[in-house]
Short mmCIF file of C-alpha atoms in Angstrom, two decimals:
data_model
loop_
_atom_site.label_atom_id
_atom_site.label_comp_id
_atom_site.label_asym_id
_atom_site.label_seq_id
_atom_site.Cartn_x
_atom_site.Cartn_y
_atom_site.Cartn_z
CA MET A 1 0.00 0.00 0.00
CA ALA A 2 2.84 2.36 0.92
CA ALA A 3 4.63 1.54 -2.33
CA ALA A 4 1.47 2.33 -4.32
CA ALA A 5 1.05 5.65 -2.50
CA THR A 6 4.67 6.53 -3.15
CA SER A 7 4.33 5.68 -6.83
CA CYS A 8 1.18 7.81 -7.05
CA PHE A 9 2.96 10.74 -5.38
CA VAL A 10 5.91 10.49 -7.78
CA VAL A 11 3.58 10.43 -10.79
CA VAL A 12 1.60 13.43 -9.56
CA LEU A 13 4.81 15.34 -8.78
CA ALA A 14 6.19 14.56 -12.23
CA LEU A 15 2.96 15.74 -13.84
CA CYS A 16 3.06 18.97 -11.83
CA LEU A 17 6.64 19.62 -12.90
CA LEU A 18 5.74 18.96 -16.54
CA VAL A 19 2.82 21.38 -16.32
CA SER A 20 5.08 24.02 -14.77
CA MET A 21 7.71 23.53 -17.49
CA ALA A 22 5.02 23.77 -20.15
CA LEU A 23 3.80 27.02 -18.64
CA MET A 24 7.29 28.47 -18.60
CA ALA A 25 8.07 27.26 -22.12
CA GLY A 26 4.86 28.71 -23.48
CA HIS A 27 4.60 31.96 -21.56
CA TYR A 28 8.05 32.93 -20.31
CA TYR A 29 9.23 35.99 -22.15
CA GLY A 30 12.98 36.36 -22.44
CA ARG A 31 15.12 39.12 -23.95
CA ALA A 32 15.18 40.43 -27.49
CA GLU A 33 17.57 42.79 -29.22
CA LEU A 34 16.03 44.96 -31.90
CA VAL A 35 16.53 48.18 -33.81
CA ALA A 36 14.12 51.02 -33.17
CA GLY A 37 14.60 52.78 -36.49
CA PRO A 38 13.49 56.33 -37.23
CA GLY A 39 9.75 56.78 -36.77
CA CYS A 40 9.34 53.55 -34.82
CA SER A 41 6.00 53.08 -33.02
CA ARG A 42 5.98 49.44 -31.92
CA LEU A 43 3.20 47.93 -29.83
CA VAL A 44 4.57 45.65 -27.10
CA ARG A 45 2.11 43.19 -25.56
CA ALA A 46 2.59 40.56 -22.87
CA ASN A 47 0.28 38.36 -20.83
CA PRO A 48 0.12 40.12 -17.42
CA LEU A 49 -0.61 36.80 -15.74
CA PHE A 50 2.91 35.65 -16.57
CA VAL A 51 4.76 38.96 -17.02
CA GLN A 52 5.02 41.60 -14.31
CA ASP A 53 7.06 44.25 -16.15
CA ILE A 54 8.53 45.31 -19.49
CA THR A 55 12.01 46.86 -19.58
CA VAL A 56 13.76 48.70 -22.41
CA ARG A 57 17.48 49.55 -22.41
CA ALA A 58 19.27 51.62 -25.03
CA ALA A 59 22.63 50.41 -26.30
CA GLU A 60 25.53 52.30 -24.70
CA GLU A 61 27.30 52.97 -27.97
CA GLU A 62 24.32 54.78 -29.44
CA GLY A 63 25.41 58.19 -28.16
CA SER A 64 23.68 60.79 -26.08
CA GLY A 65 20.07 59.70 -26.46
CA ALA A 66 19.22 62.03 -29.37
CA SER A 67 17.20 59.22 -30.94
CA GLY A 68 14.09 60.30 -29.02
CA LEU A 69 13.48 56.79 -27.69
CA VAL A 70 10.48 56.62 -25.32
CA LEU A 71 8.71 53.72 -23.63
CA TYR A 72 5.02 54.46 -23.07
CA GLY A 73 2.69 52.48 -20.83
CA LEU A 74 -1.06 52.45 -21.45
CA ALA A 75 -4.07 50.89 -19.78
CA GLU A 76 -5.40 49.62 -23.14
CA ILE A 77 -4.35 49.23 -26.75
CA PRO A 78 -4.18 52.73 -28.27
CA GLY A 79 -5.56 53.65 -31.66
CA LEU A 80 -3.47 54.41 -34.72
CA LEU A 81 -3.19 57.97 -36.00
CA ASP A 82 -4.13 57.02 -39.56
CA ASP A 83 -5.15 60.57 -40.53
CA VAL A 84 -1.94 62.26 -39.41
CA PRO A 85 1.04 60.02 -40.33
CA ALA A 86 4.58 61.11 -39.59
CA VAL A 87 6.30 61.97 -42.86
CA TRP A 88 10.02 62.46 -43.32
CA SER A 89 12.80 62.09 -45.88
CA GLU A 90 16.33 60.71 -45.70
CA ALA A 91 19.11 61.28 -48.23
CA ARG A 92 21.99 58.81 -48.42
CA ARG A 93 25.10 58.55 -50.58
CA VAL A 94 26.41 55.01 -50.47
CA VAL A 95 29.55 53.42 -51.90
CA LEU A 96 28.79 49.75 -52.56
CA PRO A 97 31.81 47.47 -52.99
CA ALA A 98 31.61 44.86 -55.71
CA ASN A 99 29.08 42.09 -55.07
CA SER A 100 27.94 43.54 -51.75
CA HIS A 101 24.82 45.03 -50.24
CA LYS A 102 23.67 47.61 -47.71
CA GLU A 103 20.47 47.47 -45.67
CA TRP A 104 18.35 49.63 -43.37
CA VAL A 105 15.57 48.45 -41.08
CA TYR A 106 12.33 50.24 -40.21
CA PHE A 107 9.44 49.12 -38.07
CA LEU A 108 6.29 50.19 -39.91
CA ASN A 109 2.68 49.81 -38.89
CA SER A 110 -0.10 48.82 -41.24
CA GLY A 111 -1.13 51.76 -43.40
CA SER A 112 2.39 53.18 -43.69
CA GLN A 113 4.15 53.76 -47.01
CA ILE A 114 7.77 53.83 -48.08
CA GLU A 115 9.34 55.08 -51.30
CA VAL A 116 12.99 54.86 -52.33
CA ASN A 117 14.44 56.81 -55.27
CA CYS A 118 17.85 55.74 -56.52
CA SER A 119 20.36 57.23 -58.93
CA VAL A 120 23.77 55.89 -59.92
CA GLU A 121 26.50 58.47 -60.11
CA PRO A 122 27.92 59.07 -63.61
CA GLY A 123 31.09 57.25 -64.46
CA THR A 124 30.42 54.17 -62.36
CA GLY A 125 29.12 52.16 -65.27
CA LEU A 126 25.99 50.03 -65.56
CA THR A 127 27.23 46.76 -67.01
CA ASN A 128 25.31 44.83 -64.33
CA PRO A 129 22.24 46.03 -62.45
CA LEU A 130 21.56 47.03 -58.90
CA ARG A 131 18.88 45.21 -56.98
CA ILE A 132 16.59 47.13 -54.64
CA THR A 133 14.26 45.21 -52.34
CA ILE A 134 11.81 45.99 -49.56
CA ALA A 135 11.26 42.85 -47.52
CA GLN A 136 9.16 42.09 -44.48
CA ALA A 137 11.17 40.40 -41.74
CA GLY A 138 10.76 36.63 -41.86
CA LYS A 139 9.00 36.66 -45.21
CA VAL A 140 10.22 35.03 -48.41
CA GLY A 141 8.45 37.42 -50.77
CA PHE A 142 10.20 40.61 -51.83
CA THR A 143 8.89 43.76 -53.47
CA GLN A 144 11.37 44.59 -56.20
CA TRP A 145 11.85 47.34 -58.72
CA SER A 146 10.43 45.28 -61.59
CA GLU A 147 10.22 41.72 -62.85
CA GLU A 148 13.88 42.09 -63.80
CA PRO A 149 15.23 43.73 -60.63
CA SER A 150 17.44 46.37 -62.21
CA VAL A 151 17.86 50.12 -62.28
CA HIS A 152 19.52 51.90 -65.18
CA GLY A 153 20.74 55.21 -63.83
CA THR A 154 17.58 56.17 -61.95
CA GLY A 155 14.56 54.36 -60.56
CA ALA A 156 12.08 54.20 -57.74
CA VAL A 157 10.35 51.55 -55.66
CA ARG A 158 7.22 52.10 -53.58
CA GLN A 159 5.55 49.85 -51.04
CA SER A 160 2.32 50.15 -49.06
CA ILE A 161 2.52 48.36 -45.70
CA ASN A 162 -0.31 45.93 -44.94
CA SER A 163 1.15 44.22 -41.87
CA SER A 164 2.94 45.82 -38.90
CA ASP A 165 6.49 44.46 -38.78
CA ASP A 166 10.17 45.17 -39.36
CA TYR A 167 10.93 45.98 -43.00
CA TYR A 168 14.37 45.84 -44.59
CA VAL A 169 15.35 48.13 -47.44
CA THR A 170 18.28 46.49 -49.21
CA VAL A 171 20.47 47.79 -52.03
CA SER A 172 22.64 45.12 -53.66
CA ASN A 173 25.49 45.74 -56.08
CA LEU A 174 25.59 42.85 -58.55
CA ARG A 175 28.55 44.26 -60.42
CA ASP A 176 32.20 43.22 -60.24
CA GLN A 177 33.34 46.72 -59.35
CA ASP A 178 32.43 49.39 -56.80
CA THR A 179 29.36 51.51 -57.43
CA THR A 180 28.28 54.81 -55.88
CA VAL A 181 24.56 55.45 -55.55
CA THR A 182 22.41 58.23 -54.15
CA LEU A 183 19.26 57.16 -52.31
CA ASP A 184 16.32 59.30 -51.28
CA PHE A 185 13.93 57.71 -48.78
CA ARG A 186 10.45 59.14 -48.26
CA ILE A 187 8.51 57.45 -45.47
CA SER A 188 4.95 57.99 -44.29
CA ALA A 189 4.58 56.14 -40.98
CA VAL A 190 1.36 55.52 -39.06
CA LEU A 191 2.02 55.94 -35.33
CA TYR A 192 0.14 54.93 -32.21
CA ASN A 193 -1.72 57.60 -30.25
CA THR A 194 0.15 57.75 -26.94
CA SER A 195 -1.52 60.90 -25.62
CA GLY A 196 -3.35 58.85 -22.97
CA ALA A 197 -0.23 57.12 -21.66
CA GLU A 198 -0.01 56.64 -17.89
CA TYR A 199 3.74 56.07 -18.08
CA ALA A 200 6.48 57.59 -20.23
CA CYS A 201 10.23 57.13 -19.86
CA SER A 202 13.25 57.84 -22.05
CA PRO A 203 16.07 55.34 -21.39
CA SER A 204 19.54 56.82 -21.35
CA PRO A 205 22.22 54.87 -23.25
CA GLY A 206 24.07 52.52 -20.92
CA SER A 207 21.63 53.01 -18.02
CA SER A 208 19.41 50.44 -16.32
CA GLY A 209 16.67 51.44 -18.72
CA CYS A 210 12.95 52.07 -18.27
CA THR A 211 10.59 49.57 -16.66
CA TYR A 212 6.81 49.60 -17.03
CA ARG A 213 5.02 47.42 -14.47
CA LEU A 214 1.93 45.52 -15.56
CA PRO A 215 -0.97 44.99 -13.15
CA ILE A 216 -1.98 41.35 -13.02
CA LEU A 217 -5.54 42.31 -13.98
CA GLY A 218 -6.01 44.51 -17.01
CA GLU A 219 -5.16 44.90 -20.68
CA ASN A 220 -2.08 47.09 -20.22
CA VAL A 221 0.34 47.40 -23.12
CA ALA A 222 3.49 49.34 -23.95
CA VAL A 223 4.49 51.32 -27.02
CA LEU A 224 8.14 51.75 -27.97
CA SER A 225 8.61 55.00 -29.87
CA SER A 226 11.62 56.73 -31.43
CA GLY A 227 12.26 60.06 -33.10
CA LEU A 228 12.56 60.71 -36.82
CA LYS A 229 16.26 61.57 -36.98
CA GLN A 230 18.05 58.29 -36.21
CA GLY A 231 17.51 54.74 -35.05
CA VAL A 232 18.80 53.10 -31.91
CA LYS A 233 19.62 49.55 -30.83
CA VAL A 234 17.61 48.48 -27.82
CA GLU A 235 17.20 45.48 -25.56
CA LEU A 236 13.63 44.50 -24.73
CA SER A 237 13.13 42.21 -21.74
CA TYR A 238 10.20 40.86 -19.74
CA GLY A 239 10.16 40.27 -16.00
CA PRO A 240 8.39 36.99 -15.16
CA ARG A 241 5.70 36.90 -12.49
CA TRP A 242 7.42 34.10 -10.58
CA ILE A 243 4.57 33.57 -8.11
CA VAL A 244 2.43 32.23 -10.96
CA TYR A 245 5.08 29.70 -11.97
CA PHE A 246 5.58 28.74 -8.33
CA VAL A 247 1.84 28.17 -7.84
CA GLY A 248 1.73 26.28 -11.13
CA SER A 249 4.44 23.99 -9.87
#
């Protein structure tokens, strides 16, 4: 009888541990490194039952904090400012070594638009084409200049954003010699309305960052926002609500 009771206890204990591990595997939020590019307005959601806070730290090498990075905390999911998008332009002169590429990343919400105009400086030659792509992170499909992805001197590519995500703008030099190109970016970004935020904090580079605490009951979310002048590398981390995992065990 004692042996049967012991066996039953071991089985139940093992099942409890498996359930606890499953909870942690499915709902434990770790750390993520990402780039908050110019005009970033990223919604950050976490299950408050398993997460007690959201922390954002700015990379130390990013300078004095001129990126305008702000972590907002809100009691509910904010609306998008579809009628008043943030619009800005960026001009870049890029020297592309032979058979190389250069890329820039932007987080864009649904409803945003991006346009890239490209011109190749005279004297660099156009024996082989350039390839310009706008690609959603994790997606196979690319939006290219044309069916034959080439630009002969000048060209433009435009993309309307249908899904909020990171988007990579890539310029590839398919030639066997260096090429100098001039790029003009024009971006119309739809941002979240953070006017009703109950928390706002700008993390200083190299500091402990900003932490927004989530009440266990509620639909609280965070919005990570940056200015329009430059991007910044950030670390996003989630503090687990250990009492829930302990009770689950």
